[in-house]
Short mmCIF file of C-alpha atoms in Angstrom, two decimals:
data_model
loop_
_atom_site.label_atom_id
_atom_site.label_comp_id
_atom_site.label_asym_id
_atom_site.label_seq_id
_atom_site.Cartn_x
_atom_site.Cartn_y
_atom_site.Cartn_z
CA UNK D 1 -36.44 -56.91 -43.97
CA UNK D 2 -36.26 -54.66 -40.90
CA UNK D 3 -39.26 -54.07 -38.63
CA UNK D 4 -39.77 -50.35 -38.10
CA UNK D 5 -42.22 -48.51 -35.88
CA UNK D 6 -43.23 -44.91 -36.58
CA UNK D 7 -44.84 -42.50 -34.10
CA UNK D 8 -45.82 -39.21 -35.68
CA UNK D 9 -47.02 -39.89 -39.22
CA UNK D 10 -47.83 -36.28 -40.05
CA UNK D 11 -46.54 -34.00 -42.81
CA UNK D 12 -42.99 -35.30 -42.35
CA UNK D 13 -43.64 -38.76 -40.96
CA UNK D 14 -46.02 -39.95 -43.64
CA UNK D 15 -43.61 -39.62 -46.60
CA UNK D 16 -40.98 -41.28 -44.41
CA UNK D 17 -43.36 -44.24 -43.94
CA UNK D 18 -43.72 -44.53 -47.71
CA UNK D 19 -39.96 -44.41 -48.26
CA UNK D 20 -39.40 -47.06 -45.59
CA UNK D 21 -41.97 -49.40 -47.12
CA UNK D 22 -40.54 -48.85 -50.61
CA UNK D 23 -37.11 -49.82 -49.26
CA UNK D 24 -38.53 -53.16 -48.15
CA UNK D 25 -39.01 -52.52 -44.43
CA UNK D 26 -42.01 -53.81 -42.50
CA UNK D 27 -43.62 -50.67 -41.02
CA UNK D 28 -46.03 -50.16 -38.14
CA UNK D 29 -47.44 -46.70 -37.53
CA UNK D 30 -49.31 -45.27 -34.56
CA UNK D 31 -52.82 -43.88 -35.00
CA UNK D 32 -54.25 -42.99 -31.60
CA UNK D 33 -57.75 -41.94 -32.71
CA UNK D 34 -60.19 -43.63 -35.09
CA UNK D 35 -59.86 -40.60 -37.38
CA UNK D 36 -56.07 -40.91 -37.46
CA UNK D 37 -56.27 -44.65 -38.13
CA UNK D 38 -58.71 -44.06 -40.99
CA UNK D 39 -56.40 -41.41 -42.48
CA UNK D 40 -53.42 -43.75 -42.29
CA UNK D 41 -55.32 -46.70 -43.73
CA UNK D 42 -54.08 -45.95 -47.26
CA UNK D 43 -50.41 -45.98 -46.26
CA UNK D 44 -48.18 -49.05 -46.85
CA UNK D 45 -48.00 -49.82 -43.14
CA UNK D 46 -49.83 -51.67 -40.40
CA UNK D 47 -51.76 -49.15 -38.30
CA UNK D 48 -51.85 -49.74 -34.53
CA UNK D 49 -53.49 -47.83 -31.71
CA UNK D 50 -50.97 -48.02 -28.84
CA UNK D 51 -47.28 -47.09 -28.51
CA UNK D 52 -46.58 -50.57 -27.13
CA UNK D 53 -47.86 -52.09 -30.38
CA UNK D 54 -45.44 -49.88 -32.33
CA UNK D 55 -42.50 -51.04 -30.24
CA UNK D 56 -43.39 -54.75 -30.08
CA UNK D 57 -40.71 -56.76 -31.98
CA UNK D 58 -39.41 -53.57 -33.67
CA UNK D 59 -35.77 -53.31 -34.67
CA UNK D 60 -36.10 -49.51 -34.55
CA UNK D 61 -38.78 -46.99 -33.62
CA UNK D 62 -38.80 -43.53 -35.18
CA UNK D 63 -40.39 -40.66 -33.25
CA UNK D 64 -41.39 -37.71 -35.43
CA UNK D 65 -43.96 -35.81 -33.36
CA UNK D 66 -44.29 -32.01 -33.25
CA UNK D 67 -42.97 -30.84 -29.89
CA UNK D 68 -40.44 -31.75 -27.23
CA UNK D 69 -43.27 -32.25 -24.72
CA UNK D 70 -44.86 -34.80 -27.05
CA UNK D 71 -41.54 -36.65 -27.31
CA UNK D 72 -41.37 -36.86 -23.52
CA UNK D 73 -44.96 -38.02 -23.34
CA UNK D 74 -44.44 -40.76 -25.92
CA UNK D 75 -41.03 -41.96 -24.74
CA UNK D 76 -41.03 -41.38 -20.98
CA UNK D 77 -44.69 -41.61 -19.98
CA UNK D 78 -45.85 -44.56 -22.07
CA UNK D 79 -45.23 -48.29 -22.43
CA UNK D 80 -43.14 -47.84 -25.58
CA UNK D 81 -39.67 -48.56 -24.15
CA UNK D 82 -40.89 -51.55 -22.19
CA UNK D 83 -42.41 -53.09 -25.31
CA UNK D 84 -39.32 -52.75 -27.48
CA UNK D 85 -36.97 -55.76 -27.59
CA UNK D 86 -33.51 -55.46 -26.06
CA UNK D 87 -31.02 -54.18 -28.60
CA UNK D 88 -33.60 -52.14 -30.52
CA UNK D 89 -32.92 -48.48 -31.38
CA UNK D 90 -35.14 -45.50 -30.63
CA UNK D 91 -34.60 -42.60 -33.06
CA UNK D 92 -35.84 -39.14 -32.04
CA UNK D 93 -36.41 -37.01 -35.16
CA UNK D 94 -38.25 -34.18 -33.39
CA UNK D 95 -36.20 -31.03 -32.80
CA UNK D 96 -36.02 -30.28 -29.09
CA UNK D 97 -33.80 -30.11 -26.04
CA UNK D 98 -30.75 -32.37 -25.89
CA UNK D 99 -31.69 -32.96 -22.25
CA UNK D 100 -34.82 -34.77 -23.43
CA UNK D 101 -32.94 -37.37 -25.48
CA UNK D 102 -30.45 -37.80 -22.65
CA UNK D 103 -33.34 -38.52 -20.24
CA UNK D 104 -34.84 -40.99 -22.71
CA UNK D 105 -31.47 -42.72 -23.17
CA UNK D 106 -31.10 -43.10 -19.40
CA UNK D 107 -34.55 -44.68 -19.22
CA UNK D 108 -33.91 -46.78 -22.31
CA UNK D 109 -30.68 -48.21 -20.89
CA UNK D 110 -32.66 -50.01 -18.19
CA UNK D 111 -34.61 -51.77 -20.95
CA UNK D 112 -31.58 -52.50 -23.13
CA UNK D 113 -32.70 -49.90 -25.70
CA UNK D 114 -30.22 -47.65 -27.53
CA UNK D 115 -31.21 -44.08 -28.35
CA UNK D 116 -30.03 -41.60 -30.96
CA UNK D 117 -31.21 -38.11 -31.82
CA UNK D 118 -31.58 -37.33 -35.53
CA UNK D 119 -33.44 -34.04 -36.03
CA UNK D 120 -34.51 -33.37 -39.60
CA UNK D 121 -33.66 -30.42 -41.83
CA UNK D 122 -35.96 -30.14 -44.82
CA UNK D 123 -39.64 -30.37 -45.62
CA UNK D 124 -42.17 -32.97 -46.81
CA UNK D 125 -41.03 -32.77 -50.48
CA UNK D 126 -37.48 -33.56 -49.31
CA UNK D 127 -38.73 -36.55 -47.31
CA UNK D 128 -40.70 -37.77 -50.33
CA UNK D 129 -37.56 -37.50 -52.47
CA UNK D 130 -35.35 -39.18 -49.84
CA UNK D 131 -33.14 -36.14 -49.34
CA UNK D 132 -33.85 -34.72 -45.90
CA UNK D 133 -30.72 -33.87 -43.96
CA UNK D 134 -30.33 -35.74 -40.66
CA UNK D 135 -28.06 -34.39 -37.90
CA UNK D 136 -27.38 -37.52 -35.86
CA UNK D 137 -26.08 -37.82 -32.31
CA UNK D 138 -25.17 -41.16 -30.73
CA UNK D 139 -22.50 -43.81 -30.50
CA UNK D 140 -20.72 -44.99 -33.64
CA UNK D 141 -22.10 -48.50 -33.18
CA UNK D 142 -25.73 -47.43 -32.74
CA UNK D 143 -25.65 -44.97 -35.62
CA UNK D 144 -24.03 -47.58 -37.85
CA UNK D 145 -26.74 -50.13 -37.04
CA UNK D 146 -29.59 -47.80 -37.91
CA UNK D 147 -27.95 -45.88 -40.78
CA UNK D 148 -29.44 -48.15 -43.53
CA UNK D 149 -32.90 -47.35 -42.17
CA UNK D 150 -32.22 -43.61 -42.03
CA UNK D 151 -30.92 -43.63 -45.58
CA UNK D 152 -34.35 -44.73 -46.77
CA UNK D 153 -35.39 -41.07 -46.55
CA UNK D 154 -32.28 -39.15 -45.41
CA UNK D 155 -29.39 -37.90 -47.53
CA UNK D 156 -27.05 -36.81 -46.14
CA UNK D 157 -27.07 -38.67 -42.83
CA UNK D 158 -24.49 -36.72 -40.81
CA UNK D 159 -23.10 -38.23 -37.61
CA UNK D 160 -22.14 -35.07 -35.71
CA UNK D 161 -21.12 -36.45 -32.31
CA UNK D 162 -22.39 -38.21 -29.19
CA UNK D 163 -25.99 -38.32 -28.00
CA UNK D 164 -27.56 -34.85 -27.99
CA UNK D 165 -25.18 -33.45 -30.61
CA UNK D 166 -27.79 -33.76 -33.33
CA UNK D 167 -30.15 -31.53 -31.37
CA UNK D 168 -27.42 -29.00 -30.67
CA UNK D 169 -26.44 -28.78 -34.34
CA UNK D 170 -30.08 -28.50 -35.46
CA UNK D 171 -30.79 -25.73 -32.97
CA UNK D 172 -27.78 -23.74 -34.19
CA UNK D 173 -28.85 -24.41 -37.79
CA UNK D 174 -32.33 -23.05 -37.16
CA UNK D 175 -30.98 -20.05 -35.27
CA UNK D 176 -28.79 -19.15 -38.26
CA UNK D 177 -31.68 -19.73 -40.69
CA UNK D 178 -34.00 -17.54 -38.62
CA UNK D 179 -31.32 -14.86 -38.29
CA UNK D 180 -30.94 -14.84 -42.09
CA UNK D 181 -34.66 -14.16 -42.44
CA UNK D 182 -34.32 -11.35 -39.90
CA UNK D 183 -31.41 -9.86 -41.84
CA UNK D 184 -33.45 -10.05 -45.05
CA UNK D 185 -36.16 -7.97 -43.40
CA UNK D 186 -33.51 -5.32 -42.70
CA UNK D 187 -32.29 -5.61 -46.30
CA UNK D 188 -35.80 -5.14 -47.69
CA UNK D 189 -36.26 -2.06 -45.53
CA UNK D 190 -32.93 -0.65 -46.70
CA UNK D 191 -33.90 -1.34 -50.29
CA UNK D 192 -37.14 0.57 -49.77
CA UNK D 193 -35.22 3.52 -48.34
CA UNK D 194 -33.06 3.46 -51.48
CA UNK D 195 -36.10 3.36 -53.74
CA UNK D 196 -35.95 -0.32 -54.78
CA UNK D 197 -39.17 -2.37 -54.77
CA UNK D 198 -38.93 -5.39 -52.43
CA UNK D 199 -39.78 -8.14 -54.94
CA UNK D 200 -37.35 -6.79 -57.52
CA UNK D 201 -34.62 -6.48 -54.90
CA UNK D 202 -35.03 -9.96 -53.46
CA UNK D 203 -35.27 -11.65 -56.85
CA UNK D 204 -32.10 -9.89 -57.99
CA UNK D 205 -30.24 -10.93 -54.82
CA UNK D 206 -30.82 -14.62 -55.59
CA UNK D 207 -28.38 -14.19 -58.50
CA UNK D 208 -25.67 -12.58 -56.40
CA UNK D 209 -23.39 -13.51 -53.53
CA UNK D 210 -26.24 -12.81 -51.08
CA UNK D 211 -28.08 -15.93 -52.27
CA UNK D 212 -29.16 -18.42 -49.59
CA UNK D 213 -31.84 -21.01 -48.88
CA UNK D 214 -33.63 -18.44 -46.71
CA UNK D 215 -33.62 -15.92 -49.58
CA UNK D 216 -34.93 -18.54 -52.02
CA UNK D 217 -37.81 -19.27 -49.64
CA UNK D 218 -38.58 -15.57 -49.26
CA UNK D 219 -38.72 -15.12 -53.04
CA UNK D 220 -41.07 -18.11 -53.42
CA UNK D 221 -43.44 -16.55 -50.87
CA UNK D 222 -43.18 -13.08 -52.40
CA UNK D 223 -41.99 -11.13 -49.35
CA UNK D 224 -39.96 -11.44 -46.17
CA UNK D 225 -43.08 -10.99 -44.05
CA UNK D 226 -45.01 -13.78 -45.76
CA UNK D 227 -42.11 -16.22 -45.51
CA UNK D 228 -41.49 -15.30 -41.88
CA UNK D 229 -45.13 -15.95 -41.05
CA UNK D 230 -45.12 -19.24 -43.00
CA UNK D 231 -42.13 -20.53 -41.01
CA UNK D 232 -43.11 -19.03 -37.66
CA UNK D 233 -44.76 -22.16 -36.26
CA UNK D 234 -41.76 -24.49 -36.46
CA UNK D 235 -39.06 -21.84 -36.10
CA UNK D 236 -40.74 -20.22 -33.11
CA UNK D 237 -40.72 -23.37 -31.00
CA UNK D 238 -37.14 -24.19 -31.99
CA UNK D 239 -35.90 -20.69 -31.17
CA UNK D 240 -37.52 -20.90 -27.74
CA UNK D 241 -35.55 -24.11 -27.18
CA UNK D 242 -32.24 -22.71 -28.45
CA UNK D 243 -32.54 -19.67 -26.17
CA UNK D 244 -33.27 -21.93 -23.19
CA UNK D 245 -30.46 -24.39 -24.00
CA UNK D 246 -27.97 -21.58 -24.61
CA UNK D 247 -28.80 -20.12 -21.19
CA UNK D 248 -28.56 -23.52 -19.47
CA UNK D 249 -25.21 -24.34 -21.05
CA UNK D 250 -23.71 -20.88 -20.70
CA UNK D 251 -23.87 -20.11 -24.43
CA UNK D 252 -24.24 -16.65 -25.96
CA UNK D 253 -26.33 -15.90 -29.05
CA UNK D 254 -24.14 -12.86 -29.74
CA UNK D 255 -25.03 -11.00 -32.94
CA UNK D 256 -27.64 -13.66 -33.74
CA UNK D 257 -29.89 -12.15 -31.04
CA UNK D 258 -30.80 -8.85 -32.79
CA UNK D 259 -31.32 -10.69 -36.09
CA UNK D 260 -33.74 -13.06 -34.33
CA UNK D 261 -35.53 -10.04 -32.88
CA UNK D 262 -35.87 -8.69 -36.43
CA UNK D 263 -37.54 -11.97 -37.41
CA UNK D 264 -39.99 -11.52 -34.53
CA UNK D 265 -40.75 -8.01 -35.80
CA UNK D 266 -41.39 -9.38 -39.29
CA UNK D 267 -44.08 -11.74 -37.96
CA UNK D 268 -45.63 -9.28 -35.49
CA UNK D 269 -48.97 -7.55 -36.20
CA UNK D 270 -48.65 -4.18 -37.89
CA UNK D 271 -47.55 -1.52 -35.45
CA UNK D 272 -46.15 -3.97 -32.89
CA UNK D 273 -42.38 -4.22 -32.54
CA UNK D 274 -40.50 -6.61 -30.30
CA UNK D 275 -37.27 -4.66 -30.66
CA UNK D 276 -38.99 -1.39 -29.82
CA UNK D 277 -39.88 -2.71 -26.37
CA UNK D 278 -37.00 -5.09 -25.75
CA UNK D 279 -34.29 -4.02 -23.28
CA UNK D 280 -31.01 -2.83 -24.73
CA UNK D 281 -28.19 -5.36 -24.66
CA UNK D 282 -24.44 -4.83 -24.78
#
């Protein structure tokens, strides 16, 4: 039995808790407020109220909060690292800046804590089924030690390079996914110009070489606009990060940029266009 702490038992974290418990791990989960602790009371885990209680005697702590700022708050501005035993592993599942996990690793080293980044691709049903994709960055030794834990809910678990590589891969993944949605908005508009109804067009495309996960999601929602709005919350924050990281590291979004602008147009209120007011680029 491995002792696992979980911070961030929300839509993604809660099915992960269940998978961990079903795999035989002893799980502690953070509930900061009385309401959160009551909501988590039905889960197969011990509910605690402080980050230090999550880290105490844990072999690994999984962080699956919503934003990069929340990761920094939990991991850099709390007692979590100091409470974890030397040799434990901190796993950051939240998608964010690679600089954040690097800062956490530097802080963790002084406590004898190893850190990996393992952002998640997939949704709650994938976590429940144990098939979320994990893009993992870290040393071979650290990833190997925690891989059995990750495989409780992740398949595949892809080791993509050193610390921070998982975040870089996930950011590129989400940029491509968002660009595909933006391209589909152009395709729907073209179809309309050619006299083809959007639903009929998109459904037909799922059976051709244009098929993709983005297209399948669009068809389930019924239109590009509805799917773009449904994904805007998580994609929007990730795209802000990828633009910032690309600038910091001297990267270039290239032809992804106008496709991402098309996605912004698809989620904008009627009559408002990002691309109509954006400066021309060459």
